[in-house]
Amino acid sequence: MELMETARILIRPLSLDDVSALTEILSDPEVMKHSVRGVCDEAATRRFVEWCLDCYESHGVGPWALIEKESSTLIGFCGVGPERVGNAEEINLGYRLARRYWGIGIATEAACATLAYAFGTKAFRSVVAIIEPEHIASLRVAEKAGFHGFQEMVFHGKPVRVYRMTQDEWSELQGMPLQPMSGYDAALLN
């Protein structure tokens, strides 16, 4: 069941059939360098997918599989899901990509599509992105997707920036072009 499609990827719910392929990605120490969960073996990846399935059931969203159109390969995940931040439950944007897909705009493409779904279809009032300050690539993805301004805090014992985008801010962005995304027009993601 496909949820969304962008220029280069299909976005669909994760399933237990994805555990093996996702484990290959989440077991890479470079991919998981900035994850609070750390490197995932197959059992940890299975627990993560089961959590995603619970999120789909309880919140109608969660991390989704990213499938490269050209090869039909699972290349990572992107989505929004519940996350306790301070004393509140927030809707948090998260993503992980196989290393060979870094630096070509796919994370931004997926993040923009996910935000369109979160705000346009699910009508969430706000979405946060929790990013370690030294994770420059992820900071750039968030900014290209339209996040600006952040609050510094400690999350799972690590200093982070918590960016927030409101539905009103997202709606305003729809009237303006986002920053260039490796030649792909952001309007294709809506």
Short mmCIF file of N, CA and C in Angstrom, two decimals, residues 1-186:
data_model
loop_
_atom_site.label_atom_id
_atom_site.label_comp_id
_atom_site.label_asym_id
_atom_site.label_seq_id
_atom_site.Cartn_x
_atom_site.Cartn_y
_atom_site.Cartn_z
N MET A 1 0.84 -1.18 0.00
CA MET A 1 0.00 0.00 0.00
C MET A 1 0.88 1.24 0.00
N GLU A 2 0.89 1.94 -1.08
CA GLU A 2 1.69 3.15 -1.22
C GLU A 2 0.94 4.34 -0.62
N LEU A 3 1.65 5.13 0.17
CA LEU A 3 1.05 6.34 0.75
C LEU A 3 1.32 7.56 -0.11
N MET A 4 2.57 7.68 -0.58
CA MET A 4 2.99 8.86 -1.32
C MET A 4 4.03 8.46 -2.36
N GLU A 5 4.22 9.36 -3.28
CA GLU A 5 5.23 9.16 -4.32
C GLU A 5 5.88 10.50 -4.58
N THR A 6 7.18 10.50 -4.75
CA THR A 6 7.92 11.71 -5.12
C THR A 6 8.62 11.41 -6.44
N ALA A 7 9.47 12.31 -6.85
CA ALA A 7 10.18 12.13 -8.12
C ALA A 7 10.99 10.84 -8.15
N ARG A 8 11.60 10.47 -7.02
CA ARG A 8 12.50 9.31 -7.02
C ARG A 8 12.13 8.19 -6.08
N ILE A 9 11.16 8.41 -5.20
CA ILE A 9 10.85 7.39 -4.20
C ILE A 9 9.36 7.14 -4.05
N LEU A 10 9.06 5.92 -3.64
CA LEU A 10 7.72 5.54 -3.19
C LEU A 10 7.79 5.47 -1.67
N ILE A 11 6.74 5.90 -1.01
CA ILE A 11 6.68 5.90 0.44
C ILE A 11 5.49 5.05 0.85
N ARG A 12 5.77 4.03 1.66
CA ARG A 12 4.72 3.11 2.09
C ARG A 12 4.97 2.69 3.54
N PRO A 13 3.97 2.10 4.20
CA PRO A 13 4.20 1.61 5.55
C PRO A 13 5.27 0.52 5.56
N LEU A 14 6.03 0.50 6.64
CA LEU A 14 6.96 -0.61 6.86
C LEU A 14 6.17 -1.85 7.21
N SER A 15 6.75 -3.02 6.97
CA SER A 15 6.14 -4.28 7.38
C SER A 15 7.23 -5.18 7.94
N LEU A 16 6.84 -6.25 8.60
CA LEU A 16 7.83 -7.18 9.13
C LEU A 16 8.67 -7.81 8.02
N ASP A 17 8.16 -7.81 6.80
CA ASP A 17 8.95 -8.31 5.66
C ASP A 17 10.16 -7.42 5.36
N ASP A 18 10.16 -6.20 5.89
CA ASP A 18 11.25 -5.26 5.66
C ASP A 18 12.39 -5.39 6.67
N VAL A 19 12.21 -6.22 7.69
CA VAL A 19 13.19 -6.27 8.79
C VAL A 19 14.60 -6.58 8.28
N SER A 20 14.75 -7.56 7.44
CA SER A 20 16.09 -7.94 6.97
C SER A 20 16.77 -6.80 6.22
N ALA A 21 16.08 -6.22 5.25
CA ALA A 21 16.67 -5.13 4.46
C ALA A 21 16.93 -3.89 5.33
N LEU A 22 16.02 -3.60 6.25
CA LEU A 22 16.19 -2.44 7.11
C LEU A 22 17.34 -2.67 8.10
N THR A 23 17.53 -3.91 8.55
CA THR A 23 18.64 -4.22 9.44
C THR A 23 19.97 -3.90 8.78
N GLU A 24 20.08 -4.17 7.48
CA GLU A 24 21.32 -3.84 6.77
C GLU A 24 21.64 -2.36 6.88
N ILE A 25 20.62 -1.52 6.84
CA ILE A 25 20.81 -0.08 6.92
C ILE A 25 21.08 0.35 8.36
N LEU A 26 20.24 -0.13 9.29
CA LEU A 26 20.32 0.33 10.69
C LEU A 26 21.46 -0.30 11.47
N SER A 27 22.15 -1.27 10.89
CA SER A 27 23.31 -1.87 11.54
C SER A 27 24.61 -1.15 11.15
N ASP A 28 24.51 -0.18 10.26
CA ASP A 28 25.67 0.60 9.83
C ASP A 28 25.96 1.68 10.88
N PRO A 29 27.13 1.61 11.53
CA PRO A 29 27.45 2.60 12.58
C PRO A 29 27.42 4.05 12.08
N GLU A 30 27.76 4.29 10.83
CA GLU A 30 27.71 5.66 10.29
C GLU A 30 26.27 6.15 10.16
N VAL A 31 25.37 5.28 9.72
CA VAL A 31 23.95 5.65 9.59
C VAL A 31 23.36 5.95 10.96
N MET A 32 23.78 5.20 11.98
CA MET A 32 23.18 5.31 13.30
C MET A 32 23.99 6.17 14.27
N LYS A 33 24.99 6.85 13.77
CA LYS A 33 25.89 7.66 14.60
C LYS A 33 25.13 8.65 15.48
N HIS A 34 24.06 9.23 14.98
CA HIS A 34 23.31 10.24 15.73
C HIS A 34 21.96 9.73 16.21
N SER A 35 21.80 8.43 16.30
CA SER A 35 20.55 7.84 16.79
C SER A 35 20.62 7.60 18.28
N VAL A 36 19.55 7.92 19.00
CA VAL A 36 19.53 7.65 20.44
C VAL A 36 19.49 6.14 20.70
N ARG A 37 19.03 5.37 19.72
CA ARG A 37 18.96 3.91 19.88
C ARG A 37 20.28 3.22 19.56
N GLY A 38 21.15 3.88 18.83
CA GLY A 38 22.41 3.26 18.44
C GLY A 38 22.20 2.25 17.32
N VAL A 39 23.24 1.50 17.02
CA VAL A 39 23.21 0.49 15.96
C VAL A 39 22.17 -0.57 16.31
N CYS A 40 21.42 -1.01 15.30
CA CYS A 40 20.36 -2.00 15.51
C CYS A 40 20.73 -3.33 14.87
N ASP A 41 20.63 -4.39 15.65
CA ASP A 41 20.73 -5.73 15.07
C ASP A 41 19.34 -6.13 14.59
N GLU A 42 19.17 -7.37 14.13
CA GLU A 42 17.87 -7.77 13.58
C GLU A 42 16.76 -7.72 14.63
N ALA A 43 17.06 -8.11 15.87
CA ALA A 43 16.02 -8.08 16.92
C ALA A 43 15.59 -6.65 17.22
N ALA A 44 16.56 -5.73 17.29
CA ALA A 44 16.22 -4.33 17.55
C ALA A 44 15.46 -3.73 16.38
N THR A 45 15.83 -4.10 15.17
CA THR A 45 15.12 -3.60 13.99
C THR A 45 13.69 -4.13 13.98
N ARG A 46 13.50 -5.39 14.34
CA ARG A 46 12.15 -5.96 14.43
C ARG A 46 11.32 -5.18 15.46
N ARG A 47 11.90 -4.88 16.62
CA ARG A 47 11.18 -4.10 17.64
C ARG A 47 10.82 -2.72 17.09
N PHE A 48 11.74 -2.10 16.35
CA PHE A 48 11.47 -0.79 15.75
C PHE A 48 10.29 -0.89 14.77
N VAL A 49 10.29 -1.89 13.89
CA VAL A 49 9.20 -2.05 12.92
C VAL A 49 7.89 -2.32 13.65
N GLU A 50 7.93 -3.13 14.71
CA GLU A 50 6.71 -3.39 15.49
C GLU A 50 6.19 -2.09 16.12
N TRP A 51 7.11 -1.24 16.60
CA TRP A 51 6.71 0.07 17.14
C TRP A 51 6.06 0.91 16.04
N CYS A 52 6.65 0.88 14.83
CA CYS A 52 6.07 1.61 13.70
C CYS A 52 4.64 1.14 13.42
N LEU A 53 4.44 -0.18 13.42
CA LEU A 53 3.11 -0.74 13.18
C LEU A 53 2.13 -0.26 14.25
N ASP A 54 2.58 -0.20 15.50
CA ASP A 54 1.74 0.33 16.58
C ASP A 54 1.40 1.80 16.35
N CYS A 55 2.39 2.58 15.87
CA CYS A 55 2.16 4.00 15.58
C CYS A 55 1.12 4.18 14.49
N TYR A 56 1.20 3.35 13.43
CA TYR A 56 0.21 3.45 12.35
C TYR A 56 -1.19 3.24 12.93
N GLU A 57 -1.30 2.25 13.83
CA GLU A 57 -2.60 1.92 14.42
C GLU A 57 -3.09 3.03 15.36
N SER A 58 -2.20 3.54 16.21
CA SER A 58 -2.62 4.50 17.24
C SER A 58 -2.66 5.96 16.76
N HIS A 59 -1.77 6.33 15.82
CA HIS A 59 -1.68 7.73 15.41
C HIS A 59 -1.92 7.96 13.92
N GLY A 60 -2.01 6.89 13.15
CA GLY A 60 -2.21 7.03 11.71
C GLY A 60 -0.97 7.47 10.96
N VAL A 61 0.17 7.52 11.65
CA VAL A 61 1.45 7.89 11.06
C VAL A 61 2.55 7.08 11.75
N GLY A 62 3.74 7.22 11.24
CA GLY A 62 4.92 6.57 11.81
C GLY A 62 6.01 6.60 10.78
N PRO A 63 7.18 6.09 11.11
CA PRO A 63 8.22 5.99 10.10
C PRO A 63 7.78 5.06 8.97
N TRP A 64 7.96 5.51 7.73
CA TRP A 64 7.54 4.75 6.55
C TRP A 64 8.75 4.30 5.73
N ALA A 65 8.57 3.24 5.01
CA ALA A 65 9.62 2.72 4.13
C ALA A 65 9.81 3.66 2.94
N LEU A 66 11.07 3.88 2.59
CA LEU A 66 11.42 4.64 1.39
C LEU A 66 11.93 3.64 0.36
N ILE A 67 11.26 3.58 -0.76
CA ILE A 67 11.59 2.64 -1.82
C ILE A 67 12.08 3.42 -3.04
N GLU A 68 13.30 3.15 -3.47
CA GLU A 68 13.81 3.79 -4.67
C GLU A 68 13.03 3.27 -5.86
N LYS A 69 12.45 4.18 -6.64
CA LYS A 69 11.62 3.78 -7.79
C LYS A 69 12.41 2.97 -8.80
N GLU A 70 13.60 3.44 -9.13
CA GLU A 70 14.40 2.84 -10.19
C GLU A 70 14.73 1.37 -9.91
N SER A 71 15.03 1.03 -8.66
CA SER A 71 15.47 -0.33 -8.33
C SER A 71 14.46 -1.12 -7.49
N SER A 72 13.41 -0.46 -7.00
CA SER A 72 12.44 -1.06 -6.06
C SER A 72 13.11 -1.53 -4.77
N THR A 73 14.21 -0.87 -4.40
CA THR A 73 14.98 -1.23 -3.21
C THR A 73 14.57 -0.37 -2.02
N LEU A 74 14.47 -1.00 -0.84
CA LEU A 74 14.27 -0.27 0.40
C LEU A 74 15.58 0.47 0.69
N ILE A 75 15.50 1.79 0.79
CA ILE A 75 16.72 2.59 0.99
C ILE A 75 16.74 3.31 2.34
N GLY A 76 15.69 3.14 3.14
CA GLY A 76 15.65 3.77 4.45
C GLY A 76 14.22 4.00 4.89
N PHE A 77 14.07 4.94 5.82
CA PHE A 77 12.73 5.30 6.28
C PHE A 77 12.66 6.79 6.53
N CYS A 78 11.46 7.30 6.51
CA CYS A 78 11.17 8.68 6.88
C CYS A 78 9.72 8.72 7.32
N GLY A 79 9.45 9.50 8.32
CA GLY A 79 8.06 9.64 8.75
C GLY A 79 7.97 10.50 9.99
N VAL A 80 6.77 10.65 10.46
CA VAL A 80 6.52 11.36 11.71
C VAL A 80 5.85 10.38 12.67
N GLY A 81 6.18 10.54 13.93
CA GLY A 81 5.59 9.67 14.94
C GLY A 81 5.66 10.33 16.31
N PRO A 82 4.98 9.75 17.27
CA PRO A 82 4.94 10.33 18.61
C PRO A 82 6.29 10.21 19.30
N GLU A 83 6.65 11.26 19.99
CA GLU A 83 7.91 11.28 20.75
C GLU A 83 7.71 12.15 21.97
N ARG A 84 8.11 11.67 23.14
CA ARG A 84 8.02 12.46 24.35
C ARG A 84 9.21 13.42 24.37
N VAL A 85 8.89 14.72 24.36
CA VAL A 85 9.91 15.76 24.40
C VAL A 85 9.59 16.63 25.61
N GLY A 86 10.45 16.58 26.61
CA GLY A 86 10.14 17.28 27.85
C GLY A 86 8.91 16.65 28.48
N ASN A 87 7.91 17.47 28.75
CA ASN A 87 6.68 16.97 29.38
C ASN A 87 5.54 16.78 28.40
N ALA A 88 5.82 16.86 27.10
CA ALA A 88 4.74 16.79 26.12
C ALA A 88 5.02 15.72 25.07
N GLU A 89 3.94 15.16 24.54
CA GLU A 89 4.07 14.27 23.39
C GLU A 89 4.03 15.14 22.14
N GLU A 90 5.05 15.01 21.34
CA GLU A 90 5.17 15.77 20.10
C GLU A 90 5.07 14.82 18.92
N ILE A 91 4.84 15.36 17.75
CA ILE A 91 4.93 14.61 16.50
C ILE A 91 6.30 14.96 15.92
N ASN A 92 7.16 13.95 15.84
CA ASN A 92 8.57 14.14 15.50
C ASN A 92 8.88 13.58 14.12
N LEU A 93 9.58 14.38 13.32
CA LEU A 93 10.06 13.95 12.01
C LEU A 93 11.37 13.20 12.19
N GLY A 94 11.46 12.01 11.61
CA GLY A 94 12.70 11.24 11.68
C GLY A 94 12.98 10.56 10.36
N TYR A 95 14.26 10.32 10.08
CA TYR A 95 14.65 9.68 8.83
C TYR A 95 16.02 9.04 8.98
N ARG A 96 16.21 7.99 8.22
CA ARG A 96 17.50 7.30 8.10
C ARG A 96 17.59 6.79 6.68
N LEU A 97 18.75 6.96 6.07
CA LEU A 97 18.97 6.47 4.70
C LEU A 97 20.23 5.63 4.65
N ALA A 98 20.21 4.63 3.78
CA ALA A 98 21.44 3.88 3.50
C ALA A 98 22.49 4.88 3.03
N ARG A 99 23.72 4.66 3.42
CA ARG A 99 24.79 5.62 3.16
C ARG A 99 24.95 5.98 1.68
N ARG A 100 24.74 5.01 0.80
CA ARG A 100 24.95 5.30 -0.63
C ARG A 100 23.92 6.29 -1.19
N TYR A 101 22.88 6.63 -0.40
CA TYR A 101 21.86 7.59 -0.84
C TYR A 101 22.02 8.95 -0.16
N TRP A 102 23.10 9.14 0.55
CA TRP A 102 23.36 10.42 1.20
C TRP A 102 23.80 11.46 0.18
N GLY A 103 23.47 12.72 0.45
CA GLY A 103 24.02 13.83 -0.30
C GLY A 103 23.42 14.07 -1.68
N ILE A 104 22.29 13.43 -1.98
CA ILE A 104 21.68 13.62 -3.30
C ILE A 104 20.24 14.14 -3.21
N GLY A 105 19.87 14.61 -2.01
CA GLY A 105 18.57 15.25 -1.84
C GLY A 105 17.40 14.34 -1.53
N ILE A 106 17.66 13.04 -1.39
CA ILE A 106 16.53 12.12 -1.13
C ILE A 106 15.94 12.35 0.26
N ALA A 107 16.77 12.61 1.26
CA ALA A 107 16.23 12.85 2.61
C ALA A 107 15.32 14.08 2.61
N THR A 108 15.73 15.13 1.92
CA THR A 108 14.90 16.33 1.84
C THR A 108 13.61 16.04 1.08
N GLU A 109 13.72 15.31 0.00
CA GLU A 109 12.55 14.93 -0.80
C GLU A 109 11.54 14.15 0.07
N ALA A 110 12.06 13.20 0.84
CA ALA A 110 11.20 12.39 1.71
C ALA A 110 10.62 13.23 2.84
N ALA A 111 11.45 14.10 3.44
CA ALA A 111 10.97 14.95 4.54
C ALA A 111 9.87 15.88 4.07
N CYS A 112 10.02 16.48 2.89
CA CYS A 112 8.98 17.38 2.37
C CYS A 112 7.68 16.63 2.11
N ALA A 113 7.77 15.43 1.54
CA ALA A 113 6.57 14.63 1.30
C ALA A 113 5.90 14.24 2.61
N THR A 114 6.71 13.88 3.60
CA THR A 114 6.19 13.51 4.91
C THR A 114 5.49 14.68 5.57
N LEU A 115 6.08 15.86 5.49
CA LEU A 115 5.44 17.05 6.07
C LEU A 115 4.14 17.38 5.36
N ALA A 116 4.11 17.20 4.05
CA ALA A 116 2.86 17.43 3.30
C ALA A 116 1.76 16.50 3.81
N TYR A 117 2.13 15.25 4.09
CA TYR A 117 1.16 14.29 4.61
C TYR A 117 0.75 14.67 6.04
N ALA A 118 1.74 15.01 6.87
CA ALA A 118 1.46 15.33 8.28
C ALA A 118 0.55 16.55 8.41
N PHE A 119 0.83 17.58 7.62
CA PHE A 119 0.04 18.81 7.72
C PHE A 119 -1.17 18.81 6.79
N GLY A 120 -1.01 18.32 5.58
CA GLY A 120 -2.08 18.38 4.60
C GLY A 120 -3.14 17.31 4.77
N THR A 121 -2.71 16.09 5.06
CA THR A 121 -3.66 14.98 5.20
C THR A 121 -4.09 14.76 6.65
N LYS A 122 -3.11 14.72 7.56
CA LYS A 122 -3.42 14.44 8.96
C LYS A 122 -3.76 15.69 9.77
N ALA A 123 -3.44 16.86 9.25
CA ALA A 123 -3.76 18.15 9.88
C ALA A 123 -3.16 18.29 11.29
N PHE A 124 -1.93 17.80 11.48
CA PHE A 124 -1.25 18.03 12.76
C PHE A 124 -0.98 19.52 12.91
N ARG A 125 -1.03 20.00 14.14
CA ARG A 125 -0.81 21.43 14.40
C ARG A 125 0.66 21.80 14.34
N SER A 126 1.55 20.86 14.70
CA SER A 126 2.98 21.14 14.61
C SER A 126 3.76 19.84 14.51
N VAL A 127 4.96 19.95 13.98
CA VAL A 127 5.89 18.83 13.87
C VAL A 127 7.24 19.35 14.34
N VAL A 128 7.95 18.52 15.10
CA VAL A 128 9.29 18.88 15.54
C VAL A 128 10.33 18.01 14.82
N ALA A 129 11.55 18.52 14.80
CA ALA A 129 12.70 17.76 14.32
C ALA A 129 13.77 17.90 15.39
N ILE A 130 14.23 16.79 15.93
CA ILE A 130 15.21 16.77 17.02
C ILE A 130 16.55 16.36 16.43
N ILE A 131 17.52 17.28 16.47
CA ILE A 131 18.78 17.05 15.76
C ILE A 131 19.96 17.48 16.62
N GLU A 132 20.99 16.63 16.68
CA GLU A 132 22.22 17.00 17.36
C GLU A 132 22.91 18.10 16.55
N PRO A 133 23.43 19.14 17.21
CA PRO A 133 24.01 20.29 16.49
C PRO A 133 25.15 19.92 15.54
N GLU A 134 25.89 18.86 15.85
CA GLU A 134 27.01 18.48 14.98
C GLU A 134 26.58 17.65 13.77
N HIS A 135 25.31 17.30 13.71
CA HIS A 135 24.81 16.51 12.57
C HIS A 135 24.41 17.48 11.45
N ILE A 136 25.43 18.03 10.79
CA ILE A 136 25.25 19.11 9.82
C ILE A 136 24.31 18.69 8.67
N ALA A 137 24.47 17.49 8.15
CA ALA A 137 23.63 17.05 7.02
C ALA A 137 22.15 17.04 7.41
N SER A 138 21.85 16.58 8.61
CA SER A 138 20.46 16.54 9.06
C SER A 138 19.92 17.95 9.31
N LEU A 139 20.76 18.83 9.82
CA LEU A 139 20.35 20.23 10.00
C LEU A 139 19.96 20.83 8.65
N ARG A 140 20.75 20.53 7.62
CA ARG A 140 20.46 21.06 6.29
C ARG A 140 19.15 20.51 5.73
N VAL A 141 18.90 19.22 5.95
CA VAL A 141 17.64 18.62 5.50
C VAL A 141 16.47 19.35 6.15
N ALA A 142 16.55 19.55 7.46
CA ALA A 142 15.46 20.22 8.19
C ALA A 142 15.24 21.64 7.65
N GLU A 143 16.33 22.35 7.43
CA GLU A 143 16.20 23.72 6.94
C GLU A 143 15.64 23.75 5.51
N LYS A 144 16.09 22.85 4.65
CA LYS A 144 15.56 22.80 3.28
C LYS A 144 14.09 22.41 3.27
N ALA A 145 13.66 21.62 4.27
CA ALA A 145 12.26 21.23 4.37
C ALA A 145 11.39 22.34 4.94
N GLY A 146 12.03 23.42 5.43
CA GLY A 146 11.27 24.56 5.90
C GLY A 146 11.36 24.85 7.38
N PHE A 147 12.07 24.04 8.16
CA PHE A 147 12.23 24.32 9.59
C PHE A 147 13.20 25.49 9.77
N HIS A 148 12.91 26.34 10.74
CA HIS A 148 13.81 27.42 11.10
C HIS A 148 13.59 27.74 12.57
N GLY A 149 14.58 28.26 13.21
CA GLY A 149 14.47 28.54 14.63
C GLY A 149 14.41 27.26 15.43
N PHE A 150 15.11 27.23 16.54
CA PHE A 150 15.15 26.02 17.34
C PHE A 150 15.33 26.38 18.80
N GLN A 151 15.04 25.39 19.63
CA GLN A 151 15.26 25.48 21.06
C GLN A 151 16.33 24.46 21.40
N GLU A 152 17.30 24.84 22.20
CA GLU A 152 18.32 23.89 22.64
C GLU A 152 17.83 23.20 23.89
N MET A 153 18.01 21.90 23.95
CA MET A 153 17.64 21.15 25.14
C MET A 153 18.44 19.86 25.18
N VAL A 154 18.24 19.08 26.22
CA VAL A 154 18.89 17.78 26.36
C VAL A 154 17.82 16.72 26.10
N PHE A 155 18.15 15.78 25.22
CA PHE A 155 17.22 14.73 24.82
C PHE A 155 17.98 13.41 24.91
N HIS A 156 17.49 12.48 25.72
CA HIS A 156 18.17 11.20 25.95
C HIS A 156 19.64 11.43 26.32
N GLY A 157 19.88 12.45 27.15
CA GLY A 157 21.22 12.72 27.64
C GLY A 157 22.15 13.44 26.67
N LYS A 158 21.63 13.84 25.52
CA LYS A 158 22.47 14.51 24.52
C LYS A 158 21.94 15.91 24.25
N PRO A 159 22.85 16.89 24.06
CA PRO A 159 22.37 18.22 23.66
C PRO A 159 21.84 18.17 22.23
N VAL A 160 20.67 18.74 22.03
CA VAL A 160 20.02 18.73 20.71
C VAL A 160 19.40 20.09 20.43
N ARG A 161 19.06 20.27 19.16
CA ARG A 161 18.23 21.39 18.72
C ARG A 161 16.86 20.81 18.42
N VAL A 162 15.83 21.43 18.97
CA VAL A 162 14.46 21.02 18.67
C VAL A 162 13.85 22.11 17.79
N TYR A 163 13.71 21.77 16.51
CA TYR A 163 13.07 22.66 15.55
C TYR A 163 11.58 22.39 15.59
N ARG A 164 10.76 23.40 15.33
CA ARG A 164 9.31 23.22 15.27
C ARG A 164 8.76 23.94 14.05
N MET A 165 7.87 23.26 13.35
CA MET A 165 7.14 23.88 12.26
C MET A 165 5.65 23.73 12.59
N THR A 166 4.91 24.83 12.48
CA THR A 166 3.47 24.77 12.72
C THR A 166 2.75 24.55 11.39
N GLN A 167 1.51 24.17 11.49
CA GLN A 167 0.70 23.99 10.28
C GLN A 167 0.60 25.30 9.51
N ASP A 168 0.46 26.42 10.21
CA ASP A 168 0.39 27.72 9.55
C ASP A 168 1.69 28.03 8.79
N GLU A 169 2.83 27.74 9.43
CA GLU A 169 4.11 27.97 8.75
C GLU A 169 4.23 27.09 7.51
N TRP A 170 3.82 25.84 7.63
CA TRP A 170 3.87 24.93 6.49
C TRP A 170 2.97 25.46 5.36
N SER A 171 1.77 25.90 5.72
CA SER A 171 0.84 26.43 4.72
C SER A 171 1.44 27.63 3.99
N GLU A 172 2.10 28.51 4.73
CA GLU A 172 2.76 29.67 4.11
C GLU A 172 3.84 29.22 3.14
N LEU A 173 4.59 28.19 3.49
CA LEU A 173 5.65 27.68 2.62
C LEU A 173 5.10 27.15 1.30
N GLN A 174 3.86 26.67 1.31
CA GLN A 174 3.29 26.11 0.09
C GLN A 174 3.08 27.16 -0.98
N GLY A 175 3.03 28.43 -0.56
CA GLY A 175 2.90 29.51 -1.52
C GLY A 175 4.23 30.02 -2.03
N MET A 176 5.32 29.52 -1.43
CA MET A 176 6.66 29.96 -1.82
C MET A 176 7.51 28.73 -2.15
N PRO A 177 8.41 28.85 -3.12
CA PRO A 177 9.28 27.72 -3.41
C PRO A 177 10.25 27.49 -2.25
N LEU A 178 10.47 26.21 -1.91
CA LEU A 178 11.48 25.88 -0.91
C LEU A 178 12.85 26.03 -1.55
N GLN A 179 13.88 25.91 -0.75
CA GLN A 179 15.23 25.96 -1.29
C GLN A 179 15.39 24.86 -2.33
N PRO A 180 16.23 25.07 -3.33
CA PRO A 180 16.41 24.05 -4.37
C PRO A 180 16.80 22.71 -3.77
N MET A 181 16.22 21.66 -4.31
CA MET A 181 16.48 20.31 -3.81
C MET A 181 17.08 19.47 -4.92
N SER A 182 18.33 19.68 -5.20
CA SER A 182 19.04 18.88 -6.20
C SER A 182 18.27 18.81 -7.51
N GLY A 183 17.67 19.90 -7.92
CA GLY A 183 17.00 19.94 -9.21
C GLY A 183 15.58 19.44 -9.20
N TYR A 184 15.07 18.97 -8.07
CA TYR A 184 13.69 18.49 -8.00
C TYR A 184 12.82 19.58 -7.42
N ASP A 185 11.76 19.89 -8.07
CA ASP A 185 10.85 20.95 -7.64
C ASP A 185 10.03 20.48 -6.45
N ALA A 186 10.00 21.28 -5.39
CA ALA A 186 9.26 20.91 -4.19
C ALA A 186 7.78 20.74 -4.47
#
